[in-house]
mmCIF file of C-alpha atoms in Angstrom:
data_model
loop_
_atom_site.group_PDB
_atom_site.id
_atom_site.type_symbol
_atom_site.label_atom_id
_atom_site.label_comp_id
_atom_site.label_asym_id
_atom_site.label_seq_id
_atom_site.Cartn_x
_atom_site.Cartn_y
_atom_site.Cartn_z
ATOM 1 C CA MET A 1 64.874 -22.198 30.768
ATOM 2 C CA GLY A 2 64.364 -25.903 31.305
ATOM 3 C CA LEU A 3 63.593 -27.311 27.909
ATOM 4 C CA PHE A 4 66.071 -25.324 25.960
ATOM 5 C CA THR A 5 68.938 -25.431 28.423
ATOM 6 C CA ARG A 6 68.711 -29.188 28.504
ATOM 7 C CA MET A 7 68.767 -29.383 24.730
ATOM 8 C CA GLU A 8 71.591 -26.914 24.398
ATOM 9 C CA THR A 9 73.631 -28.667 27.059
ATOM 10 C CA VAL A 10 73.320 -31.926 25.184
ATOM 11 C CA PHE A 11 74.507 -30.255 21.990
ATOM 12 C CA LYS A 12 77.334 -28.343 23.581
ATOM 13 C CA SER A 13 78.654 -31.199 25.676
ATOM 14 C CA LYS A 14 78.728 -33.454 22.621
ATOM 15 C CA MET A 15 80.530 -30.762 20.670
ATOM 16 C CA ASN A 16 82.975 -29.963 23.429
ATOM 17 C CA LYS A 17 84.026 -33.571 23.895
ATOM 18 C CA VAL A 18 85.060 -33.740 20.263
ATOM 19 C CA LEU A 19 86.406 -30.192 20.059
ATOM 20 C CA ASN A 20 88.692 -30.773 23.000
ATOM 21 C CA ARG A 21 90.344 -33.549 21.068
ATOM 22 C CA MET A 22 90.899 -31.406 17.997
ATOM 23 C CA GLU A 23 94.322 -29.919 17.594
ATOM 24 C CA ASP A 24 93.594 -27.523 14.755
ATOM 25 C CA PRO A 25 90.682 -25.093 15.468
ATOM 26 C CA ARG A 26 89.754 -25.281 11.792
ATOM 27 C CA GLU A 27 88.637 -28.831 12.396
ATOM 28 C CA THR A 28 85.989 -27.356 14.688
ATOM 29 C CA LEU A 29 84.349 -25.684 11.718
ATOM 30 C CA ASP A 30 84.301 -28.850 9.636
ATOM 31 C CA TYR A 31 82.988 -30.896 12.531
ATOM 32 C CA SER A 32 80.241 -28.391 13.271
ATOM 33 C CA TYR A 33 79.261 -28.333 9.588
ATOM 34 C CA GLU A 34 79.017 -32.139 9.510
ATOM 35 C CA LYS A 35 76.763 -32.033 12.571
ATOM 36 C CA GLN A 36 74.556 -29.445 10.886
ATOM 37 C CA LEU A 37 74.156 -31.627 7.802
ATOM 38 C CA GLU A 38 73.316 -34.628 9.991
ATOM 39 C CA LEU A 39 70.669 -32.618 11.805
ATOM 40 C CA LEU A 40 69.156 -31.441 8.529
ATOM 41 C CA GLN A 41 68.855 -35.062 7.402
ATOM 42 C CA ASN A 42 67.109 -35.913 10.681
ATOM 43 C CA VAL A 43 64.712 -32.999 10.290
ATOM 44 C CA LYS A 44 63.830 -34.201 6.776
ATOM 45 C CA ARG A 45 63.098 -37.646 8.199
ATOM 46 C CA GLY A 46 61.043 -36.055 10.965
ATOM 47 C CA VAL A 47 58.917 -34.150 8.451
ATOM 48 C CA ALA A 48 58.349 -37.372 6.490
ATOM 49 C CA GLU A 49 57.225 -39.144 9.675
ATOM 50 C CA VAL A 50 54.759 -36.437 10.582
ATOM 51 C CA THR A 51 53.357 -36.565 7.046
ATOM 52 C CA THR A 52 52.986 -40.365 7.206
ATOM 53 C CA SER A 53 51.277 -40.138 10.566
ATOM 54 C CA LYS A 54 48.861 -37.531 9.227
ATOM 55 C CA LYS A 55 48.031 -39.686 6.164
ATOM 56 C CA ARG A 56 47.291 -42.657 8.382
ATOM 57 C CA LEU A 57 44.846 -40.626 10.431
ATOM 58 C CA GLN A 58 43.225 -39.298 7.260
ATOM 59 C CA LEU A 59 42.696 -42.860 6.011
ATOM 60 C CA GLN A 60 41.149 -43.868 9.330
ATOM 61 C CA ARG A 61 38.907 -40.842 9.191
ATOM 62 C CA ALA A 62 37.708 -41.810 5.710
ATOM 63 C CA LYS A 63 36.870 -45.345 6.940
ATOM 64 C CA LEU A 64 34.941 -44.016 9.907
ATOM 65 C CA VAL A 65 33.008 -41.553 7.760
ATOM 66 C CA LEU A 66 31.968 -44.434 5.474
ATOM 67 C CA SER A 67 30.779 -46.408 8.503
ATOM 68 C CA ASN A 68 28.826 -43.388 9.637
ATOM 69 C CA GLU A 69 27.069 -42.988 6.311
ATOM 70 C CA LYS A 70 26.178 -46.662 6.341
ATOM 71 C CA LEU A 71 24.785 -46.425 9.871
ATOM 72 C CA GLY A 72 22.752 -43.367 8.897
ATOM 73 C CA GLN A 73 21.246 -45.343 6.052
ATOM 74 C CA GLN A 74 20.555 -48.316 8.336
ATOM 75 C CA ALA A 75 18.823 -46.065 10.846
ATOM 76 C CA LYS A 76 16.539 -44.772 8.072
ATOM 77 C CA GLU A 77 15.718 -48.304 6.927
ATOM 78 C CA ALA A 78 15.035 -49.378 10.505
ATOM 79 C CA VAL A 79 12.631 -46.447 11.029
ATOM 80 C CA ALA A 80 10.876 -47.287 7.760
ATOM 81 C CA ALA A 81 10.489 -50.859 9.028
ATOM 82 C CA ASN A 82 9.043 -49.599 12.346
ATOM 83 C CA ARG A 83 12.066 -50.919 14.248
ATOM 84 C CA GLU A 84 12.873 -48.055 16.579
ATOM 85 C CA ASP A 85 15.160 -50.306 18.637
ATOM 86 C CA LEU A 86 17.398 -50.957 15.625
ATOM 87 C CA ALA A 87 17.313 -47.313 14.584
ATOM 88 C CA ARG A 88 18.377 -46.292 18.085
ATOM 89 C CA MET A 89 21.245 -48.788 18.053
ATOM 90 C CA ALA A 90 22.453 -47.531 14.677
ATOM 91 C CA LEU A 91 22.278 -43.905 15.827
ATOM 92 C CA GLU A 92 24.138 -44.671 19.066
ATOM 93 C CA ARG A 93 26.949 -46.264 17.105
ATOM 94 C CA LYS A 94 26.886 -43.370 14.677
ATOM 95 C CA ALA A 95 27.310 -40.887 17.541
ATOM 96 C CA ALA A 96 30.247 -42.879 18.974
ATOM 97 C CA ILE A 97 31.965 -42.916 15.607
ATOM 98 C CA GLN A 98 31.317 -39.200 15.125
ATOM 99 C CA GLN A 99 33.190 -38.544 18.375
ATOM 100 C CA GLN A 100 36.167 -40.464 17.017
ATOM 101 C CA VAL A 101 36.003 -38.488 13.775
ATOM 102 C CA ASP A 102 35.970 -35.178 15.684
ATOM 103 C CA GLY A 103 38.987 -36.314 17.718
ATOM 104 C CA ILE A 104 40.875 -37.293 14.578
ATOM 105 C CA ASP A 105 40.060 -33.917 12.993
ATOM 106 C CA ARG A 106 41.629 -32.112 15.950
ATOM 107 C CA GLU A 107 44.713 -34.308 15.776
ATOM 108 C CA ILE A 108 45.147 -33.862 12.045
ATOM 109 C CA LEU A 109 45.059 -30.103 12.610
ATOM 110 C CA GLU A 110 47.710 -30.386 15.313
ATOM 111 C CA LEU A 111 49.941 -32.523 13.114
ATOM 112 C CA GLU A 112 49.594 -30.020 10.289
ATOM 113 C CA LYS A 113 50.845 -27.272 12.601
ATOM 114 C CA GLN A 114 53.818 -29.417 13.628
ATOM 115 C CA GLU A 115 54.544 -30.164 10.000
ATOM 116 C CA GLU A 116 54.465 -26.481 8.983
ATOM 117 C CA LYS A 117 56.703 -25.462 11.881
ATOM 118 C CA LEU A 118 59.215 -28.171 11.208
ATOM 119 C CA ILE A 119 59.375 -27.337 7.509
ATOM 120 C CA ALA A 120 59.915 -23.643 8.342
ATOM 121 C CA SER A 121 62.648 -24.553 10.872
ATOM 122 C CA GLU A 122 64.311 -26.790 8.330
ATOM 123 C CA LYS A 123 64.319 -23.995 5.740
ATOM 124 C CA ARG A 124 65.802 -21.523 8.217
ATOM 125 C CA LEU A 125 68.528 -23.908 9.337
ATOM 126 C CA SER A 126 69.241 -24.977 5.780
ATOM 127 C CA THR A 127 69.899 -21.349 4.767
ATOM 128 C CA LYS A 128 72.081 -20.792 7.826
ATOM 129 C CA VAL A 129 74.042 -23.958 7.121
ATOM 130 C CA GLU A 130 74.748 -22.785 3.589
ATOM 131 C CA ILE A 131 75.945 -19.400 4.887
ATOM 132 C CA PHE A 132 78.031 -21.176 7.528
ATOM 133 C CA ARG A 133 79.700 -23.289 4.841
ATOM 134 C CA THR A 134 80.833 -20.180 2.957
ATOM 135 C CA LYS A 135 81.896 -18.506 6.185
ATOM 136 C CA LYS A 136 83.954 -21.432 7.377
ATOM 137 C CA GLU A 137 85.801 -21.690 4.084
ATOM 138 C CA SER A 138 86.617 -17.996 4.225
ATOM 139 C CA ILE A 139 87.842 -18.273 7.844
ATOM 140 C CA LYS A 140 89.951 -21.272 6.948
ATOM 141 C CA ALA A 141 91.435 -19.469 3.954
ATOM 142 C CA GLN A 142 92.517 -16.469 6.025
ATOM 143 C CA TYR A 143 93.447 -18.572 8.999
ATOM 144 C CA SER A 144 95.710 -17.079 11.614
ATOM 145 C CA ALA A 145 95.276 -18.754 14.941
ATOM 146 C CA ALA A 146 94.756 -15.704 17.180
ATOM 147 C CA GLU A 147 91.823 -14.004 15.457
ATOM 148 C CA ALA A 148 90.382 -17.083 13.809
ATOM 149 C CA GLN A 149 89.655 -18.703 17.150
ATOM 150 C CA VAL A 150 87.299 -15.842 18.042
ATOM 151 C CA LYS A 151 85.523 -15.984 14.688
ATOM 152 C CA ILE A 152 85.262 -19.741 14.869
ATOM 153 C CA ASN A 153 83.717 -19.616 18.329
ATOM 154 C CA GLU A 154 81.222 -16.942 17.276
ATOM 155 C CA SER A 155 80.100 -18.864 14.232
ATOM 156 C CA VAL A 156 79.906 -22.210 15.951
ATOM 157 C CA THR A 157 78.016 -20.994 19.013
ATOM 158 C CA GLY A 158 75.674 -18.856 16.883
ATOM 159 C CA ILE A 159 74.637 -21.739 14.700
ATOM 160 C CA GLY A 160 74.786 -24.125 17.662
ATOM 161 C CA GLU A 161 71.801 -22.334 19.193
ATOM 162 C CA GLU A 162 69.902 -22.643 15.923
ATOM 163 C CA MET A 163 70.730 -26.344 15.834
ATOM 164 C CA ALA A 164 69.569 -26.808 19.409
ATOM 165 C CA ASP A 165 66.307 -25.032 18.581
ATOM 166 C CA VAL A 166 65.642 -27.140 15.490
ATOM 167 C CA GLY A 167 66.692 -30.259 17.385
ATOM 168 C CA LEU A 168 64.093 -29.511 20.024
ATOM 169 C CA ALA A 169 61.394 -28.810 17.421
ATOM 170 C CA LEU A 170 62.250 -32.198 15.948
ATOM 171 C CA ASP A 171 61.941 -33.854 19.359
ATOM 172 C CA ARG A 172 58.527 -32.285 19.918
ATOM 173 C CA ALA A 173 57.321 -33.349 16.489
ATOM 174 C CA GLU A 174 58.566 -36.904 17.089
ATOM 175 C CA ASN A 175 56.776 -37.071 20.442
ATOM 176 C CA LYS A 176 53.577 -35.818 18.854
ATOM 177 C CA THR A 177 53.941 -38.387 16.058
ATOM 178 C CA GLU A 178 54.405 -41.179 18.615
ATOM 179 C CA GLU A 179 51.235 -40.069 20.416
ATOM 180 C CA MET A 180 49.315 -40.072 17.142
ATOM 181 C CA LYS A 181 50.617 -43.520 16.216
ATOM 182 C CA ALA A 182 49.392 -44.853 19.538
ATOM 183 C CA ARG A 183 46.019 -43.192 18.983
ATOM 184 C CA ALA A 184 45.778 -44.591 15.441
ATOM 185 C CA GLU A 185 46.602 -48.082 16.721
ATOM 186 C CA ALA A 186 43.941 -47.771 19.407
ATOM 187 C CA ILE A 187 41.345 -46.909 16.758
ATOM 188 C CA ASP A 188 42.529 -49.824 14.604
ATOM 189 C CA ASP A 189 42.077 -52.115 17.615
ATOM 190 C CA LEU A 190 38.561 -50.786 18.188
ATOM 191 C CA MET A 191 37.735 -51.369 14.548
ATOM 192 C CA GLU A 192 39.117 -54.908 14.680
ATOM 193 C CA ALA A 193 37.169 -55.615 17.840
ATOM 194 C CA GLY A 194 34.036 -54.480 16.048
ATOM 195 C CA ALA A 195 33.401 -51.623 18.460
ATOM 196 C CA LEU A 196 33.350 -49.136 15.589
ATOM 197 C CA ASP A 197 31.997 -51.552 13.018
ATOM 198 C CA ASP A 198 28.937 -50.565 10.998
ATOM 199 C CA LEU A 199 27.856 -54.211 11.223
ATOM 200 C CA THR A 200 27.663 -54.484 7.448
ATOM 201 C CA ASP A 201 29.838 -57.563 7.331
ATOM 202 C CA SER A 202 28.820 -59.235 10.546
ATOM 203 C CA ARG A 203 25.808 -61.481 10.442
ATOM 204 C CA ASP A 204 24.202 -60.178 13.583
ATOM 205 C CA GLY A 205 22.714 -56.921 14.747
ATOM 206 C CA ILE A 206 21.182 -54.218 12.602
ATOM 207 C CA GLU A 207 22.111 -55.499 9.160
ATOM 208 C CA ARG A 208 20.880 -59.023 9.849
ATOM 209 C CA GLU A 209 17.601 -57.774 11.297
ATOM 210 C CA LEU A 210 17.008 -55.454 8.355
ATOM 211 C CA ALA A 211 17.827 -58.267 5.938
ATOM 212 C CA LYS A 212 15.324 -60.487 7.748
ATOM 213 C CA ILE A 213 12.621 -57.829 7.520
ATOM 214 C CA SER A 214 13.287 -57.361 3.831
ATOM 215 C CA THR A 215 13.281 -61.139 3.217
ATOM 216 C CA GLN A 216 10.040 -61.547 5.132
ATOM 217 C CA SER A 217 8.269 -58.841 3.215
ATOM 218 C CA SER A 218 9.419 -60.215 -0.124
ATOM 219 C CA VAL A 219 8.293 -63.724 0.957
ATOM 220 C CA GLU A 220 4.919 -62.270 2.002
ATOM 221 C CA SER A 221 4.447 -60.447 -1.258
ATOM 222 C CA GLU A 222 5.580 -63.481 -3.280
ATOM 223 C CA LEU A 223 3.143 -65.657 -1.321
ATOM 224 C CA ALA A 224 0.322 -63.197 -1.838
ATOM 225 C CA LYS A 225 1.071 -63.156 -5.555
ATOM 226 C CA LEU A 226 0.987 -66.959 -5.768
ATOM 227 C CA LYS A 227 -2.269 -67.066 -3.832
ATOM 228 C CA ALA A 228 -3.800 -64.480 -6.103
ATOM 229 C CA GLU A 229 -2.710 -66.414 -9.180
ATOM 230 C CA ALA A 230 -4.159 -69.633 -7.767
ATOM 231 C CA GLY A 231 -7.381 -67.823 -6.911
ATOM 232 C CA LYS A 232 -6.851 -68.750 -3.302
ATOM 233 C CA GLY A 233 -8.080 -65.684 -1.604
ATOM 234 C CA PRO A 234 -9.050 -62.136 -2.213
ATOM 235 C CA GLU A 235 -5.680 -60.580 -1.185
ATOM 236 C CA LYS A 236 -3.881 -58.364 -3.549
ATOM 237 C CA ALA A 237 -0.134 -58.748 -3.859
ATOM 238 C CA LYS A 238 1.653 -56.786 -1.196
ATOM 239 C CA THR A 239 4.823 -54.991 -1.935
ATOM 240 C CA GLY A 240 8.020 -53.871 -0.305
ATOM 241 C CA VAL A 241 8.157 -52.985 3.336
ATOM 242 C CA GLU A 242 4.511 -52.125 3.883
ATOM 243 C CA SER A 243 3.862 -55.490 5.501
ATOM 244 C CA THR A 244 6.488 -57.094 7.629
ATOM 245 C CA GLY A 245 4.342 -59.756 9.216
ATOM 246 C CA PRO A 246 3.921 -60.254 12.919
ATOM 247 C CA GLU A 247 7.564 -59.575 13.664
ATOM 248 C CA GLU A 248 8.340 -59.915 17.353
ATOM 249 C CA GLY A 249 10.967 -57.626 18.857
ATOM 250 C CA LYS A 250 13.919 -59.969 18.817
ATOM 251 C CA GLU A 251 17.113 -59.814 20.804
ATOM 252 C CA VAL A 252 19.862 -58.228 18.703
ATOM 253 C CA MET B 1 68.651 -7.616 23.375
ATOM 254 C CA ILE B 2 68.396 -10.655 21.136
ATOM 255 C CA ILE B 3 65.336 -12.826 21.725
ATOM 256 C CA ARG B 4 64.709 -16.241 20.228
ATOM 257 C CA ILE B 5 61.180 -17.614 20.009
ATOM 258 C CA MET B 6 61.800 -21.321 19.800
ATOM 259 C CA GLY B 7 60.956 -22.730 16.419
ATOM 260 C CA GLU B 8 60.410 -19.260 14.955
ATOM 261 C CA GLY B 9 63.787 -17.536 14.798
ATOM 262 C CA GLN B 10 65.368 -14.515 16.481
ATOM 263 C CA TYR B 11 64.309 -10.903 17.080
ATOM 264 C CA ARG B 12 66.149 -7.762 18.156
ATOM 265 C CA ALA B 13 64.230 -5.991 20.938
ATOM 266 C CA PRO B 14 64.781 -2.431 22.220
ATOM 267 C CA GLU B 15 65.157 -1.785 25.961
ATOM 268 C CA ALA B 16 61.594 -0.457 26.317
ATOM 269 C CA LEU B 17 60.146 -3.614 24.820
ATOM 270 C CA CYS B 18 62.235 -5.792 27.144
ATOM 271 C CA ASN B 19 60.761 -3.943 30.135
ATOM 272 C CA GLU B 20 57.251 -4.601 28.816
ATOM 273 C CA LEU B 21 58.078 -8.243 28.246
ATOM 274 C CA ASN B 22 59.494 -8.556 31.742
ATOM 275 C CA LYS B 23 56.167 -7.389 33.202
ATOM 276 C CA ILE B 24 54.267 -9.994 31.186
ATOM 277 C CA ASP B 25 56.863 -12.608 32.134
ATOM 278 C CA ASN B 26 56.400 -11.904 35.857
ATOM 279 C CA LYS B 27 52.621 -12.040 35.442
ATOM 280 C CA ILE B 28 52.975 -15.444 33.767
ATOM 281 C CA VAL B 29 55.102 -16.733 36.672
ATOM 282 C CA ALA B 30 52.320 -15.699 39.093
ATOM 283 C CA LEU B 31 49.585 -17.302 36.954
ATOM 284 C CA VAL B 32 51.519 -20.557 36.681
ATOM 285 C CA ALA B 33 52.025 -20.588 40.455
ATOM 286 C CA GLU B 34 48.227 -20.102 40.900
ATOM 287 C CA GLY B 35 47.545 -22.921 38.459
ATOM 288 C CA ASN B 36 45.525 -20.590 36.201
ATOM 289 C CA ALA B 37 45.979 -22.351 32.854
ATOM 290 C CA ARG B 38 43.533 -20.219 30.845
ATOM 291 C CA GLU B 39 44.981 -16.838 31.852
ATOM 292 C CA PHE B 40 48.480 -18.247 31.387
ATOM 293 C CA ARG B 41 47.690 -19.112 27.770
ATOM 294 C CA THR B 42 46.351 -15.587 27.108
ATOM 295 C CA GLU B 43 49.407 -13.882 28.619
ATOM 296 C CA PHE B 44 51.848 -16.254 26.961
ATOM 297 C CA MET B 45 50.336 -15.601 23.519
ATOM 298 C CA LYS B 46 50.524 -11.872 24.313
ATOM 299 C CA LEU B 47 54.244 -12.220 25.144
ATOM 300 C CA ILE B 48 54.923 -13.872 21.802
ATOM 301 C CA SER B 49 52.836 -11.432 19.761
ATOM 302 C CA GLU B 50 54.549 -8.434 21.439
ATOM 303 C CA ILE B 51 57.955 -9.782 20.388
ATOM 304 C CA LYS B 52 56.810 -10.490 16.838
ATOM 305 C CA GLY B 53 54.974 -7.190 16.507
ATOM 306 C CA LYS B 54 57.478 -4.818 18.128
ATOM 307 C CA GLY B 55 60.774 -6.659 17.690
ATOM 308 C CA GLU B 56 62.870 -6.660 14.544
ATOM 309 C CA ALA B 57 63.316 -10.083 12.963
ATOM 310 C CA LEU B 58 66.982 -11.024 12.532
ATOM 311 C CA GLY B 59 68.190 -12.093 9.103
ATOM 312 C CA VAL B 60 69.315 -15.700 8.648
ATOM 313 C CA GLU B 61 72.814 -14.485 7.793
ATOM 314 C CA GLU B 62 73.336 -13.302 11.394
ATOM 315 C CA PHE B 63 74.910 -15.800 13.769
ATOM 316 C CA LEU B 64 74.173 -14.433 17.225
ATOM 317 C CA GLU B 65 73.525 -16.041 20.567
ATOM 318 C CA SER B 66 70.254 -14.999 22.211
ATOM 319 C CA ASP B 67 69.955 -13.156 25.509
ATOM 320 C CA ILE B 68 66.431 -14.426 26.097
ATOM 321 C CA ILE B 69 64.870 -17.644 24.893
ATOM 322 C CA VAL B 70 61.084 -17.848 24.740
ATOM 323 C CA PRO B 71 59.495 -21.322 24.668
ATOM 324 C CA PRO B 72 57.494 -22.466 21.634
ATOM 325 C CA GLU B 73 53.893 -21.352 21.101
ATOM 326 C CA ASP B 74 52.515 -24.841 21.731
ATOM 327 C CA LEU B 75 54.018 -25.018 25.216
ATOM 328 C CA SER B 76 51.729 -26.985 27.523
ATOM 329 C CA PHE B 77 50.776 -25.757 30.983
ATOM 330 C CA GLU B 78 52.664 -28.715 32.480
ATOM 331 C CA GLU B 79 55.839 -27.674 30.645
ATOM 332 C CA ALA B 80 55.275 -24.065 31.687
ATOM 333 C CA LYS B 81 55.412 -25.096 35.356
ATOM 334 C CA ALA B 82 59.040 -26.119 34.879
ATOM 335 C CA ILE B 83 59.998 -22.956 32.979
ATOM 336 C CA PHE B 84 58.105 -20.017 34.486
ATOM 337 C CA THR B 85 59.487 -20.111 38.006
ATOM 338 C CA GLY B 86 61.438 -17.565 40.038
ATOM 339 C CA ASP B 87 62.357 -14.682 37.728
ATOM 340 C CA GLY B 88 60.718 -16.371 34.763
ATOM 341 C CA ILE B 89 62.515 -16.315 31.419
ATOM 342 C CA ILE B 90 63.650 -12.673 31.747
ATOM 343 C CA GLU B 91 65.811 -11.796 34.739
ATOM 344 C CA ASP B 92 64.482 -8.905 36.864
#
């Protein structure tokens, strides 16, 4: 039983090293209890880490969803402006971001499972630790070396297995959290590099082109209005995006 | 027999159930050896649900060492390769 044996061996060998140095078997009980409390503290920290990791992913997801909405809007505007090339670009980016969102959703689900399991393990161990505390005090109170040694061993090995189990659950949760951190950092890097950017802030690409189209059509309509006022031609004022001028397909 | 499902606590299992579990265990060893990840997952989930459904959950006040330790539900196929070898997790 690879995983567990390894974990249990680590626990037992640590315990045995100390236990062998203890002259009074009752010290074994106190030492074991201290170890249990330490482990419970670590499990609490582990749960907090998983929760933090999950929140970070949720924040990233929210950012990506906003980018997606923006790109959807840009695609619509591009289609309205007869710029299929821009619409295509926006939709391609939107699809790439959607893949990231789907991946994050799966990971959030996985982290939630880890979180639930760890919390349940912590509760179980916490109850056992409390029972152990009462037990150890009762053994110590009735202490007579011959029979107490047996009881002490039973109690310590029984809860030792529980500790090993929870310790391993904690290890697995920590590994998962590390993986998620790495994944979150990778997404942050992509965002910083602009690979998942909706191009709202950058002055190139879709947003710039759409802004140009909108500027051109407002210039055209303004011009038409001025001409009409000056009686310089029969045109009626044009509005909005219905005329975009002889816009050439430009490199984006 | 006392069985621990890692991360989920301990169960008391009657002899008949242990025999059933041993059959599933041996099947899992064969599937892992074949590299059949999908079937492995199905059988492994079956092993766990048999224990939960037919075993009797131990109270937290009991401090007992387990006779059999079953890996956690989220065990990966890679991890399974190191665990389900030879007799598996239940000795024949």
